Coordinates of C-alpha atoms in Angstrom, one line a residue:
M1 CA 24.8 -21.3 16.5
N2 CA 24.2 -22.3 12.9
V3 CA 22.2 -19.8 10.8
D4 CA 21.5 -19.2 7.1
L5 CA 22.3 -15.5 7.1
L6 CA 24.0 -13.0 9.4
I7 CA 23.7 -9.3 8.9
Y8 CA 26.2 -7.3 11.1
N9 CA 27.8 -3.9 11.4
I10 CA 24.5 -2.1 10.9
G11 CA 24.8 1.6 11.5
Q12 CA 21.1 2.1 12.5
L13 CA 18.5 -0.7 12.7
I14 CA 15.0 0.7 12.4
L15 CA 12.7 -1.2 14.8
P16 CA 9.0 -0.2 14.6
R17 CA 7.1 -1.4 17.6
F18 CA 4.4 -4.1 17.4
C19 CA 1.4 -3.5 19.6
S20 CA -2.0 -5.2 19.8
T21 CA -3.4 -2.3 17.8
P22 CA -2.1 0.0 15.1
L23 CA 0.2 2.8 16.4
K24 CA -2.0 5.8 17.3
G25 CA -1.4 9.4 18.2
D26 CA 1.9 9.9 20.1
Q27 CA 2.8 6.2 19.6
L28 CA 3.4 7.0 15.9
G29 CA 6.3 9.2 16.8
Q30 CA 8.0 6.5 18.9
L31 CA 10.6 4.6 16.9
L32 CA 13.4 2.4 18.3
I33 CA 16.8 2.9 16.6
K34 CA 19.4 0.3 17.5
E35 CA 23.0 1.2 16.6
N36 CA 25.9 -1.2 15.8
A37 CA 23.2 -3.8 15.4
A38 CA 23.2 -7.3 14.0
F39 CA 20.6 -10.0 13.3
A40 CA 20.5 -13.6 12.1
V41 CA 18.1 -15.4 9.8
K42 CA 17.2 -19.1 9.7
D43 CA 14.6 -20.7 7.6
G44 CA 13.3 -17.3 6.4
L45 CA 12.8 -16.0 9.9
I46 CA 14.8 -13.7 12.2
S47 CA 16.3 -16.1 14.7
W48 CA 18.4 -13.6 16.7
L49 CA 18.7 -9.8 17.1
G50 CA 21.5 -8.1 19.0
N51 CA 24.8 -6.2 18.7
S52 CA 27.6 -6.6 16.2
D53 CA 30.1 -7.4 19.0
E54 CA 28.1 -10.5 19.9
I55 CA 28.3 -12.4 16.6
H56 CA 31.5 -14.5 17.2
N57 CA 29.4 -17.6 18.2
F58 CA 27.5 -17.7 14.9
I59 CA 28.3 -20.0 12.0
A60 CA 26.5 -18.6 9.0
I61 CA 26.1 -19.9 5.5
K62 CA 26.3 -16.2 4.4
K63 CA 27.5 -13.1 6.2
I64 CA 26.8 -9.6 5.1
D65 CA 28.7 -6.6 6.4
A66 CA 26.2 -3.7 6.3
K67 CA 29.1 -1.2 6.4
K68 CA 27.3 1.1 8.9
K69 CA 24.3 1.4 6.6
V70 CA 20.7 1.8 7.7
V71 CA 18.5 -1.3 7.8
S72 CA 14.7 -1.3 8.1
P73 CA 11.8 -3.7 7.7
G74 CA 10.6 -4.0 4.1
L75 CA 8.2 -1.2 3.2
V76 CA 4.5 -1.9 3.0
D77 CA 2.3 -0.2 0.4
P78 CA -1.3 -0.7 1.4
H79 CA -3.1 1.0 -1.5
T80 CA -2.2 0.3 -5.1
H81 CA -4.0 -0.2 -8.4
L82 CA -1.3 -2.5 -9.8
V83 CA -3.1 -4.3 -12.6
Y84 CA -4.5 -2.3 -15.5
G85 CA -4.3 -2.0 -19.3
G86 CA -3.1 1.0 -21.3
S87 CA -2.1 4.4 -19.9
R88 CA -3.5 7.9 -19.7
E89 CA -0.7 10.4 -20.4
Q90 CA -3.1 12.4 -22.7
E91 CA -5.0 13.5 -19.6
L92 CA -2.1 15.3 -18.1
A93 CA -2.8 18.4 -20.3
L94 CA -6.4 18.4 -19.1
K95 CA -5.3 18.4 -15.5
Q96 CA -2.8 21.2 -16.2
A97 CA -5.7 23.2 -17.7
G98 CA -7.6 22.8 -14.5
V99 CA -10.3 20.4 -15.7
P100 CA -11.7 18.7 -12.6
Y101 CA -11.3 14.9 -12.4
L102 CA -15.0 14.3 -12.0
E103 CA -15.6 16.2 -15.3
I104 CA -13.0 14.0 -17.0
L105 CA -14.8 11.0 -15.6
A106 CA -18.2 12.2 -16.7
N107 CA -16.9 12.5 -20.3
G108 CA -15.7 8.9 -20.4
G109 CA -12.1 9.6 -19.4
G110 CA -10.4 8.8 -16.2
I111 CA -11.2 5.4 -14.8
L112 CA -13.5 4.6 -17.7
S113 CA -10.8 4.9 -20.3
T114 CA -8.6 2.5 -18.3
V115 CA -11.6 0.2 -18.0
E116 CA -11.8 -0.1 -21.8
A117 CA -8.1 -0.7 -22.1
T118 CA -8.2 -3.3 -19.4
R119 CA -11.1 -5.1 -20.9
N120 CA -9.2 -5.3 -24.2
T121 CA -6.0 -6.6 -22.7
T122 CA -5.4 -10.3 -22.3
E123 CA -4.6 -11.8 -19.0
G124 CA -1.1 -12.7 -20.2
K125 CA -0.4 -9.1 -21.3
L126 CA -1.8 -7.8 -18.0
I127 CA 0.6 -10.0 -16.1
E128 CA 3.5 -8.9 -18.2
K129 CA 2.7 -5.2 -17.7
A130 CA 2.0 -5.6 -13.9
R131 CA 5.3 -7.4 -13.5
K132 CA 7.2 -4.3 -14.6
H133 CA 5.4 -2.1 -12.1
L134 CA 5.8 -4.6 -9.3
E135 CA 9.5 -5.0 -9.9
T136 CA 9.9 -1.3 -9.8
M137 CA 8.0 -1.2 -6.4
I138 CA 10.4 -3.9 -5.1
S139 CA 13.4 -1.9 -6.2
F140 CA 12.2 1.0 -4.0
G141 CA 12.1 -1.3 -1.0
V142 CA 8.5 -2.7 -0.9
T143 CA 8.1 -6.3 0.2
T144 CA 4.4 -6.3 1.0
L145 CA 1.6 -4.5 -0.9
E146 CA -2.1 -4.4 -1.6
A147 CA -3.4 -4.6 -5.2
K148 CA -7.0 -3.7 -6.2
S149 CA -9.1 -4.6 -9.1
G150 CA -11.6 -2.0 -10.3
Y151 CA -10.7 -1.5 -14.0
G152 CA -13.2 -4.0 -15.3
L153 CA -16.6 -3.0 -14.0
D154 CA -17.9 -6.3 -15.4
R155 CA -17.7 -9.8 -14.2
D156 CA -15.1 -11.2 -16.6
T157 CA -12.6 -8.3 -16.4
E158 CA -12.8 -7.9 -12.6
L159 CA -12.2 -11.6 -12.2
K160 CA -9.4 -11.4 -14.8
Q161 CA -7.6 -8.6 -12.8
L162 CA -8.0 -10.6 -9.5
R163 CA -6.5 -13.7 -11.2
V164 CA -3.6 -11.7 -12.4
V165 CA -2.9 -10.6 -8.8
K166 CA -3.1 -14.2 -7.6
K167 CA -0.7 -15.2 -10.3
L168 CA 1.8 -12.5 -9.3
N169 CA 1.6 -13.7 -5.8
E170 CA 2.7 -17.1 -7.1
L171 CA 5.5 -15.7 -9.2
Y172 CA 7.1 -13.5 -6.6
P173 CA 8.3 -14.1 -3.0
I174 CA 6.8 -10.9 -1.7
S175 CA 3.3 -10.7 -0.2
I176 CA 0.4 -9.2 -2.2
V177 CA -2.9 -8.7 -0.6
S178 CA -5.8 -8.7 -3.1
T179 CA -8.8 -6.3 -2.9
F180 CA -12.0 -6.4 -5.0
L181 CA -12.9 -2.9 -6.1
G182 CA -15.7 -3.6 -8.5
P183 CA -17.6 -0.5 -7.4
H184 CA -14.8 1.8 -8.6
A185 CA -16.8 3.9 -11.1
I186 CA -20.2 3.8 -12.8
P187 CA -20.1 2.6 -16.4
L188 CA -21.8 4.9 -18.9
T189 CA -24.4 2.1 -19.6
Y190 CA -25.4 2.2 -15.9
R191 CA -25.8 5.9 -15.4
G192 CA -29.1 6.4 -13.6
K193 CA -29.1 2.7 -12.8
E194 CA -26.5 2.7 -10.1
E195 CA -28.4 0.2 -7.9
R196 CA -28.4 -2.4 -10.6
F197 CA -24.7 -2.0 -11.2
L198 CA -24.0 -2.4 -7.5
Q199 CA -26.1 -5.5 -7.4
K200 CA -24.1 -6.8 -10.3
M201 CA -20.8 -6.2 -8.4
T202 CA -22.3 -7.7 -5.2
S203 CA -23.2 -10.9 -7.1
L204 CA -19.4 -11.5 -7.8
L205 CA -18.6 -11.9 -4.2
D206 CA -19.4 -15.6 -4.1
D207 CA -17.3 -16.3 -7.2
I208 CA -14.4 -14.4 -5.6
N209 CA -14.8 -16.4 -2.4
T210 CA -14.9 -19.7 -4.2
E211 CA -11.7 -19.0 -6.1
K212 CA -10.0 -17.2 -3.1
L213 CA -9.2 -14.2 -5.3
A214 CA -9.5 -11.4 -2.7
E215 CA -9.2 -10.8 1.0
Y216 CA -10.8 -7.4 1.0
V217 CA -13.5 -5.4 -0.8
D218 CA -13.4 -1.6 -1.5
I219 CA -15.8 1.0 -2.9
F220 CA -15.3 4.5 -4.2
C221 CA -17.7 6.5 -2.0
E222 CA -17.7 10.0 -3.5
T223 CA -19.8 12.6 -5.2
G224 CA -20.8 11.4 -8.6
V225 CA -19.9 7.8 -7.8
F226 CA -21.4 5.9 -4.9
T227 CA -23.4 7.4 -2.0
I228 CA -22.9 6.6 1.7
E229 CA -26.1 4.5 1.6
Q230 CA -25.0 2.5 -1.4
S231 CA -21.5 2.0 0.1
H232 CA -23.0 0.9 3.4
K233 CA -25.2 -1.7 1.7
F234 CA -22.3 -3.1 -0.4
L235 CA -19.8 -3.2 2.4
L236 CA -22.2 -4.8 4.8
E237 CA -23.0 -7.6 2.4
A238 CA -19.3 -8.1 1.8
K239 CA -18.6 -8.2 5.5
R240 CA -21.4 -10.8 5.9
K241 CA -19.6 -13.0 3.4
G242 CA -16.3 -12.8 5.3
F243 CA -14.4 -10.1 3.5
G244 CA -12.3 -7.4 5.2
L245 CA -13.5 -3.9 4.4
K246 CA -11.7 -0.9 2.9
I247 CA -13.2 2.3 1.5
H248 CA -12.1 5.2 -0.8
A249 CA -13.5 7.9 1.6
D250 CA -13.8 11.6 1.7
E251 CA -11.3 12.3 -1.1
I252 CA -13.1 15.2 -2.7
D253 CA -16.2 15.9 -0.5
P254 CA -16.8 15.2 3.2
L255 CA -19.6 12.7 2.6
G256 CA -19.0 10.7 5.8
G257 CA -16.9 7.9 4.4
A258 CA -14.6 7.9 7.4
E259 CA -17.6 7.7 9.8
L260 CA -18.9 4.8 7.7
A261 CA -15.6 3.0 7.9
A262 CA -15.5 3.4 11.7
D263 CA -19.1 2.2 12.0
L264 CA -18.5 -1.0 10.0
G265 CA -15.1 -1.7 11.6
A266 CA -13.3 -1.4 8.3
T267 CA -9.6 -2.2 8.3
S268 CA -8.8 1.1 6.6
A269 CA -10.3 4.3 5.2
D270 CA -8.2 5.7 2.4
H271 CA -7.6 9.2 0.9
L272 CA -9.4 11.4 3.5
V273 CA -8.3 14.7 2.0
A274 CA -11.7 16.2 2.8
I275 CA -12.4 14.3 6.1
S276 CA -14.5 16.2 8.6
D277 CA -13.6 16.8 12.2
E278 CA -16.3 14.3 13.2
G279 CA -14.7 11.8 10.9
I280 CA -11.3 12.3 12.5
K281 CA -12.8 11.8 15.9
R282 CA -14.6 8.6 14.9
L283 CA -11.5 7.1 13.4
S284 CA -9.5 8.0 16.6
D285 CA -12.0 6.0 18.6
T286 CA -11.4 2.9 16.5
N287 CA -8.6 0.8 15.0
T288 CA -9.5 1.7 11.5
V289 CA -6.3 2.9 9.8
A290 CA -6.3 6.2 7.9
V291 CA -4.3 5.5 4.8
L292 CA -3.1 8.8 3.4
L293 CA -2.0 9.2 -0.2
P294 CA -0.1 12.5 -0.6
G295 CA 1.2 11.4 -4.0
T296 CA -2.3 11.7 -5.4
T297 CA -2.8 15.3 -4.2
F298 CA 0.6 16.2 -5.5
Y299 CA 0.1 14.7 -8.9
L300 CA -3.3 16.3 -9.3
G301 CA -1.8 19.7 -8.5
K302 CA -4.0 20.4 -5.5
D303 CA -3.1 22.5 -2.5
Q304 CA -5.2 20.7 0.1
Y305 CA -3.6 17.6 1.6
A306 CA -5.1 15.1 4.0
P307 CA -4.9 16.7 7.6
A308 CA -2.3 14.2 8.9
R309 CA -1.3 16.4 11.9
K310 CA -4.9 16.8 13.0
M311 CA -5.4 13.0 12.7
I312 CA -2.3 12.2 14.7
E313 CA -3.0 14.7 17.4
A314 CA -6.5 13.4 17.7
G315 CA -5.2 9.9 18.2
A316 CA -5.9 8.2 14.9
A317 CA -3.8 5.5 13.3
V318 CA -2.1 6.8 10.2
A319 CA -0.4 4.9 7.3
L320 CA 1.0 6.0 4.0
A321 CA 0.6 4.5 0.5
T322 CA 1.4 5.3 -3.1
D323 CA -2.1 4.9 -4.7
F324 CA -0.1 3.8 -7.8
N325 CA -2.6 4.1 -10.7
P326 CA -2.6 5.2 -14.3
G327 CA -4.6 8.4 -13.8
S328 CA -4.1 10.3 -10.5
C329 CA -0.8 9.0 -9.1
V330 CA 1.6 7.4 -11.6
T331 CA 4.4 6.4 -9.3
E332 CA 5.6 3.1 -7.7
N333 CA 8.0 5.0 -5.5
M334 CA 7.2 4.7 -1.8
Q335 CA 10.3 6.7 -0.9
L336 CA 8.9 9.7 -2.8
I337 CA 5.7 9.3 -0.7
M338 CA 7.8 9.4 2.4
S339 CA 9.3 12.7 1.3
L340 CA 5.9 14.1 0.5
A341 CA 4.7 13.1 3.9
A342 CA 7.4 15.2 5.4
L343 CA 7.0 18.2 3.1
K344 CA 3.2 18.3 2.7
L345 CA 1.7 16.3 5.6
K346 CA 4.3 17.7 8.1
M347 CA 5.0 14.3 9.5
S348 CA 8.2 13.6 11.4
P349 CA 10.7 11.0 10.3
E350 CA 9.7 8.7 13.1
E351 CA 6.0 9.0 12.2
I352 CA 6.8 8.4 8.5
W353 CA 8.8 5.2 9.1
N354 CA 6.0 3.8 11.3
A355 CA 3.5 4.8 8.7
V356 CA 5.2 2.9 5.9
T357 CA 6.0 -0.3 8.0
I358 CA 3.9 -1.5 10.9
N359 CA 0.8 0.8 10.4
S360 CA 0.7 0.0 6.7
A361 CA 0.8 -3.7 7.6
W362 CA -2.1 -3.2 9.9
A363 CA -4.0 -1.4 7.0
I364 CA -4.0 -4.6 5.0
G365 CA -4.2 -7.2 7.8
Q366 CA -0.5 -8.2 7.5
E367 CA 0.6 -6.9 11.0
A368 CA 1.6 -10.5 12.1
E369 CA 3.8 -11.0 9.0
S370 CA 5.2 -7.6 7.9
G371 CA 6.4 -4.2 9.0
V372 CA 8.5 -5.2 12.0
L373 CA 11.9 -6.9 12.5
D374 CA 11.9 -9.2 15.5
V375 CA 12.8 -12.7 16.5
G376 CA 10.4 -15.2 15.0
R377 CA 9.1 -12.9 12.3
K378 CA 9.6 -13.1 8.6
A379 CA 13.0 -11.6 7.5
D380 CA 11.8 -9.0 5.0
F381 CA 14.2 -6.1 5.2
V382 CA 16.0 -3.4 3.2
I383 CA 19.6 -2.2 3.4
W384 CA 19.7 1.5 2.6
N385 CA 22.4 3.7 1.2
I386 CA 21.8 6.4 3.8
P387 CA 23.8 7.6 6.8
N388 CA 20.8 7.7 9.2
Y389 CA 17.0 7.1 9.2
Q390 CA 16.2 10.9 9.0
Y391 CA 18.0 11.1 5.6
L392 CA 15.6 9.3 3.4
P393 CA 12.6 11.7 3.6
Y394 CA 15.1 14.6 3.3
H395 CA 16.8 13.5 0.1
F396 CA 14.0 13.0 -2.3
G397 CA 13.5 11.8 -5.9
V398 CA 16.2 9.1 -6.0
N399 CA 16.3 5.4 -5.0
H400 CA 18.2 4.9 -1.7
A401 CA 17.7 1.1 -1.5
A402 CA 21.0 -0.9 -1.8
S403 CA 19.4 -4.3 -1.5
V404 CA 16.0 -5.8 -0.7
Y405 CA 15.4 -9.2 1.1
C406 CA 12.3 -11.2 1.4
G407 CA 12.3 -14.2 3.8
G408 CA 16.0 -13.7 4.2
K409 CA 16.7 -14.1 0.4
L410 CA 18.0 -11.3 -1.8
I411 CA 15.4 -10.3 -4.3
W412 CA 16.8 -7.0 -5.6
N413 CA 20.3 -5.5 -5.5
E414 CA 21.0 -1.9 -6.6
S415 CA 19.2 -2.0 -9.9
R416 CA 18.7 -5.7 -10.6
I417 CA 15.7 -7.9 -10.0
L418 CA 16.5 -11.5 -9.1
S419 CA 14.2 -14.2 -10.3
D420 CA 13.2 -16.7 -7.6

């Protein structure tokens, strides 16, 4: 059999299971590990999967001896704020002094300071900056991710951010799902006129559709930002126009964002640190994925993490993401998130691997393309410098990726990005 690529002598091949819905409850802890494995790639797709002692009939353009290393699907990061101007290192001292984020926001800091920087940065400079962050994500094993706007809060800058994401999708072989997060904060000029601002953001939906700039919309539903009623109105209109729905929900206060996500059939509800028991129940009754962001809680120095165990035991679908952004989680490292999920969310290695592959793919509508290695699916995978799949969450703070492949092509090796 003639193939383009043959990977053999795999110590452990991680095989998350694809179902007709996201993995929920006990399913999240079920992970197939195939030892002494091998697989073949042809035309960017996996054409065969089996054992290393079965490869003698293959004629491959390239063969790779995995040397008993672990191989997994490429990681999926379903919540990032990839494109922005400037940085906010000066706020770290405020956080260390215990100043609440909403207070920083109220004084023009936080999101609003990034908005100003993003407005003042050209599209070309935003592309240049975002490429560095994106290539770092790839180096940590990410082959599919979501990228939000939300640092414009006006027509021109929001569209500029979304166009940058579209350009990045053209420049790189990985998959980037675009989300319009215009209602990310309330500009100072719209304080007390939130409805007018929300109407302004809603008016962008037709332009975004026309240019095909985003698959999803999102809104920050939180105390001091947008109410449940305002979020419902915005999301309902976006759904009517054909967008998928996501929501920043119940991060600080249990406002009912999870319940709203369930009611509207949102693809995901994200953050959920303060989710109520009713919110957990409602999510468990739906296929809305709970995207948990332990890196944000860690970076903000808080003690209360999203109740992952309660969610899993209740039967909810759980995924993990970095929430990479310049203010509340400044890391592109999904491997670090996996460690935090073990240490702070008390998730098992099996749950973690499912949560960063197939369930994260479900959280951004990429379940048919990403998160699973199987015959006929795109050959996005990572070869890891680890002895077994349990090792990665255990040994934290370093990069365990040896090489990253997208569509069967090497895109990163040890510490080198390879241009397509």
